[in-house]
XYZ file of C-alpha atoms in Angstrom:
288
model
C -26.494 7.472 -143.613
C -23.400 8.140 -141.499
C -22.213 5.375 -139.233
C -21.067 5.887 -135.663
C -18.061 4.168 -134.268
C -18.726 2.542 -130.901
C -16.666 3.967 -128.054
C -13.784 1.748 -127.088
C -12.925 1.397 -123.411
C -9.147 1.550 -123.239
C -8.910 1.249 -119.453
C -6.783 -1.747 -118.583
C -8.345 -4.540 -116.638
C -7.075 -4.955 -113.115
C -5.200 -8.221 -112.551
C -6.994 -10.894 -110.578
C -3.859 -12.410 -109.050
C -3.141 -11.116 -105.537
C 0.602 -11.297 -106.219
C 0.183 -9.152 -109.336
C -1.927 -6.632 -107.438
C 0.638 -6.351 -104.644
C 3.398 -5.938 -107.241
C 1.466 -3.109 -108.932
C 1.143 -1.235 -105.635
C 4.780 -1.755 -104.599
C 6.037 -0.665 -108.034
C 3.838 2.431 -107.914
C 5.205 3.420 -104.511
C 8.784 2.592 -105.497
C 8.628 4.960 -108.481
C 7.096 7.820 -106.468
C 9.282 10.516 -104.946
C 6.726 11.354 -102.269
C 3.958 9.612 -100.259
C 0.959 8.632 -102.362
C -2.647 8.867 -101.104
C -5.051 5.961 -101.539
C -6.969 7.494 -104.452
C -3.796 8.144 -106.419
C -2.548 4.592 -105.847
C -5.866 3.181 -107.017
C -5.774 5.404 -110.110
C -2.215 4.489 -111.059
C -2.690 0.748 -110.571
C -6.198 0.469 -112.015
C -7.321 -1.394 -108.883
C -10.716 -0.799 -107.258
C -10.339 1.615 -104.366
C -11.602 -0.952 -101.832
C -9.130 -3.576 -103.069
C -6.233 -1.112 -103.007
C -7.127 -0.043 -99.458
C -7.322 -3.655 -98.266
C -3.923 -4.534 -99.745
C -2.328 -1.346 -98.411
C -3.674 -2.065 -94.923
C -2.272 -5.599 -95.013
C 1.142 -4.435 -96.245
C 1.162 -1.752 -93.558
C 0.267 -4.233 -90.817
C 3.220 -6.398 -91.904
C 5.582 -3.438 -91.592
C 6.233 -3.102 -95.338
C 4.646 0.340 -95.673
C 4.552 3.556 -93.675
C 1.251 5.431 -93.503
C 1.331 9.156 -92.837
C -1.224 11.903 -93.221
C -0.066 12.630 -96.778
C -0.167 8.999 -97.915
C 1.733 5.712 -98.126
C 5.467 5.100 -98.612
C 7.695 2.056 -98.624
C 9.562 1.334 -95.395
C 13.330 1.663 -95.359
C 13.758 -2.129 -95.305
C 11.867 -2.421 -98.607
C 12.998 0.693 -100.455
C 16.663 0.301 -99.506
C 16.896 4.029 -98.816
C 18.255 3.430 -95.323
C 18.617 -0.336 -95.046
C 19.946 -1.442 -91.676
C 22.072 1.692 -91.179
C 19.527 3.446 -89.011
C 19.231 0.436 -86.731
C 22.999 0.079 -86.524
C 23.317 3.716 -85.531
C 20.548 3.400 -82.958
C 22.069 0.248 -81.469
C 25.522 1.840 -81.298
C 24.208 4.906 -79.482
C 21.901 2.940 -77.179
C 24.228 0.062 -76.278
C 26.128 1.753 -73.410
C 22.847 3.117 -72.071
C 21.372 -0.382 -71.929
C 24.460 -1.610 -70.079
C 24.238 1.227 -67.544
C 20.512 0.786 -66.939
C 20.974 -2.941 -66.387
C 23.853 -2.342 -63.990
C 21.812 0.223 -62.066
C 18.538 -1.698 -61.856
C 19.455 -5.399 -62.252
C 16.493 -5.677 -64.638
C 16.359 -6.763 -68.260
C 16.675 -3.809 -70.652
C 15.227 -3.977 -74.169
C 15.527 -1.729 -77.218
C 12.844 -2.209 -79.867
C 11.150 -0.755 -82.917
C 7.626 -1.198 -84.238
C 7.185 -3.563 -87.178
C 3.545 -3.692 -88.107
C 1.630 -5.111 -85.153
C 4.800 -6.432 -83.501
C 7.800 -5.165 -81.608
C 11.129 -6.128 -83.164
C 13.850 -6.386 -80.521
C 17.066 -4.675 -81.654
C 19.095 -5.219 -78.501
C 18.791 -6.384 -74.917
C 20.909 -6.667 -71.802
C 19.909 -9.139 -69.120
C 21.396 -11.532 -66.636
C 21.584 -12.164 -62.949
C 19.501 -14.254 -60.627
C 15.772 -14.154 -61.352
C 16.044 -11.751 -64.314
C 13.509 -12.666 -66.990
C 13.948 -11.544 -70.612
C 11.190 -13.032 -72.759
C 12.116 -11.021 -75.875
C 15.330 -12.027 -77.626
C 17.356 -9.968 -80.095
C 15.701 -10.135 -83.550
C 12.649 -11.685 -81.880
C 9.135 -10.302 -82.154
C 6.267 -9.931 -79.741
C 2.773 -8.424 -80.233
C 2.921 -4.696 -79.509
C -0.383 -4.474 -77.638
C 0.791 -6.824 -74.870
C 3.961 -5.081 -73.679
C 5.054 -1.734 -72.328
C 7.644 -1.570 -75.126
C 4.969 -1.884 -77.805
C 2.397 0.370 -76.161
C 4.955 3.163 -75.745
C 5.340 3.240 -79.538
C 1.687 2.632 -80.424
C 0.780 5.670 -78.300
C 2.810 7.857 -80.682
C 0.689 6.870 -83.695
C -2.627 8.453 -84.738
C -5.584 6.360 -83.468
C -6.707 5.508 -87.006
C -3.241 4.163 -87.783
C -3.377 1.968 -84.681
C -6.653 0.546 -85.991
C -4.986 -0.251 -89.310
C -1.967 -1.877 -87.704
C -3.803 -4.045 -85.171
C -6.373 -6.660 -86.047
C -9.199 -7.423 -83.643
C -9.601 -9.530 -81.643
C -6.243 -9.018 -79.963
C -4.498 -12.116 -78.645
C -4.788 -12.539 -74.884
C -1.596 -13.868 -73.284
C -2.662 -13.532 -69.634
C -5.843 -12.460 -67.831
C -4.362 -8.930 -67.707
C -3.718 -8.587 -71.466
C -5.766 -5.887 -73.193
C -7.711 -7.777 -75.850
C -10.011 -5.157 -77.428
C -9.252 -1.974 -79.343
C -11.499 0.450 -77.353
C -9.742 -0.458 -74.096
C -6.358 -0.253 -75.798
C -7.148 3.229 -77.117
C -7.985 4.324 -73.557
C -4.647 2.922 -72.395
C -2.765 4.692 -75.196
C -4.437 7.996 -74.296
C -3.279 7.516 -70.699
C 0.245 6.805 -71.933
C 0.242 10.020 -73.953
C -0.836 11.940 -70.843
C 2.285 10.548 -69.092
C 4.502 11.882 -71.899
C 4.893 8.423 -73.408
C 5.619 6.310 -70.329
C 3.948 2.905 -70.669
C 3.555 0.091 -68.171
C 2.491 -3.501 -68.398
C 1.534 -5.394 -65.279
C 1.704 -9.097 -66.152
C 0.146 -8.470 -69.567
C 2.726 -10.448 -71.558
C 3.620 -13.082 -68.968
C 2.327 -13.870 -65.501
C 4.669 -12.503 -62.848
C 6.449 -10.175 -65.270
C 6.085 -6.372 -65.379
C 7.661 -3.638 -67.470
C 7.984 0.081 -68.040
C 8.951 1.683 -71.360
C 9.674 5.115 -72.785
C 9.551 6.105 -76.470
C 12.576 7.278 -78.459
C 11.837 9.890 -81.114
C 13.881 9.081 -84.238
C 12.480 11.937 -86.306
C 11.650 10.920 -89.869
C 12.751 7.343 -89.095
C 9.792 6.915 -86.726
C 9.878 5.677 -83.155
C 11.807 3.213 -81.049
C 11.403 2.433 -77.352
C 13.459 1.465 -74.324
C 12.119 -0.763 -71.552
C 12.922 -2.243 -68.166
C 11.422 -5.661 -67.460
C 11.474 -7.993 -64.501
C 9.571 -9.952 -61.877
C 9.036 -6.846 -59.766
C 5.994 -4.822 -58.654
C 4.863 -2.001 -60.929
C 5.286 0.389 -57.973
C 9.039 -0.243 -58.112
C 9.064 0.404 -61.862
C 7.320 3.748 -61.335
C 10.289 4.883 -59.247
C 12.639 4.004 -62.107
C 10.531 5.754 -64.771
C 12.315 9.161 -64.557
C 15.678 7.487 -65.190
C 14.245 5.623 -68.180
C 12.702 8.786 -69.647
C 16.012 10.608 -69.263
C 17.831 7.760 -71.011
C 15.383 7.621 -73.927
C 15.622 11.380 -74.477
C 19.402 11.156 -74.391
C 19.423 8.403 -76.999
C 17.131 10.441 -79.265
C 19.418 13.470 -78.982
C 22.530 11.404 -79.707
C 20.939 9.678 -82.720
C 19.930 13.058 -84.131
C 23.464 14.459 -83.871
C 25.636 11.372 -84.489
C 26.596 10.523 -88.105
C 25.983 6.879 -88.879
C 29.600 6.216 -89.883
C 31.030 7.468 -86.609
C 28.346 5.597 -84.698
C 29.703 2.373 -86.164
C 33.398 3.026 -85.637
C 33.709 5.244 -82.585
C 33.022 4.542 -78.944
C 30.012 6.391 -77.569
C 30.319 8.069 -74.142
C 28.136 6.658 -71.393
C 27.024 9.938 -69.880
C 23.363 9.846 -70.969
C 22.248 8.432 -67.642
C 23.017 10.678 -64.712
C 26.111 9.593 -62.766
C 24.725 10.854 -59.452
C 21.446 8.974 -59.928
C 23.403 5.847 -60.860
C 25.405 6.027 -57.660
C 22.213 6.483 -55.660
C 20.616 3.459 -57.308
C 23.635 1.292 -56.599
C 23.880 2.475 -52.987
C 20.269 2.157 -51.851
C 18.255 -1.005 -51.659
C 15.090 -1.217 -53.714
C 12.973 -0.782 -50.591
C 14.654 2.568 -49.909
C 14.094 4.095 -53.356
C 12.138 7.315 -53.200
């Protein structure tokens, strides 16, 4: 009587250690030459789909992964493909613009990028009597509570915002948006204003801000903001200047090689000279 050989399951067992699971996912993404979708990552690592999705969401919320429609990729800071060069180029191009905006408005000016659920401050210019600058260079602040963060969150697909932010959202002041449905309504309003975002005492009592996004192409988004102890109505009058500056920075970043951005002086003509003279001449009460 013939004997049958029992079928052997050769599928490897998924590791139980969280560190090992994270390492499997990072190695899989590091070896890929294109974004990988969730199902492919789960198949390559041998992890259950639900476990892979949970780990990917956590890595994405910490700013270690980028999530696009076609799948997941490592961020530049992890993969080493760009390192800090992109930020150096952005800071070099934006630096004279920050100086000009501060001189024109006497408000604190911040340049930031999105890192997971936080804003990472790349540069700031502040000073003068009564000028508040709660975000320091290399410091972080939750994106949902500031104009700087909301300007960038509004550029992401809604489902990606849900992955990045974890409910409940921390409430810093009575005005802070602390739930995702309300935040999504705010982000939709920001998109209708072509990216202009405001916060009215949402991060700190007595402090308001306006921000405009900076399109960095494949590198993602940055944002530029004006912040101070001033009424939002005054910030609305400054918004066109801020939008012009952010568009100028995006255009310069797109056309400036990184090497020359480090070693050459960048002209300061992004902000309009005539508007600058007007701002310096008129008092804030006369701005129209």
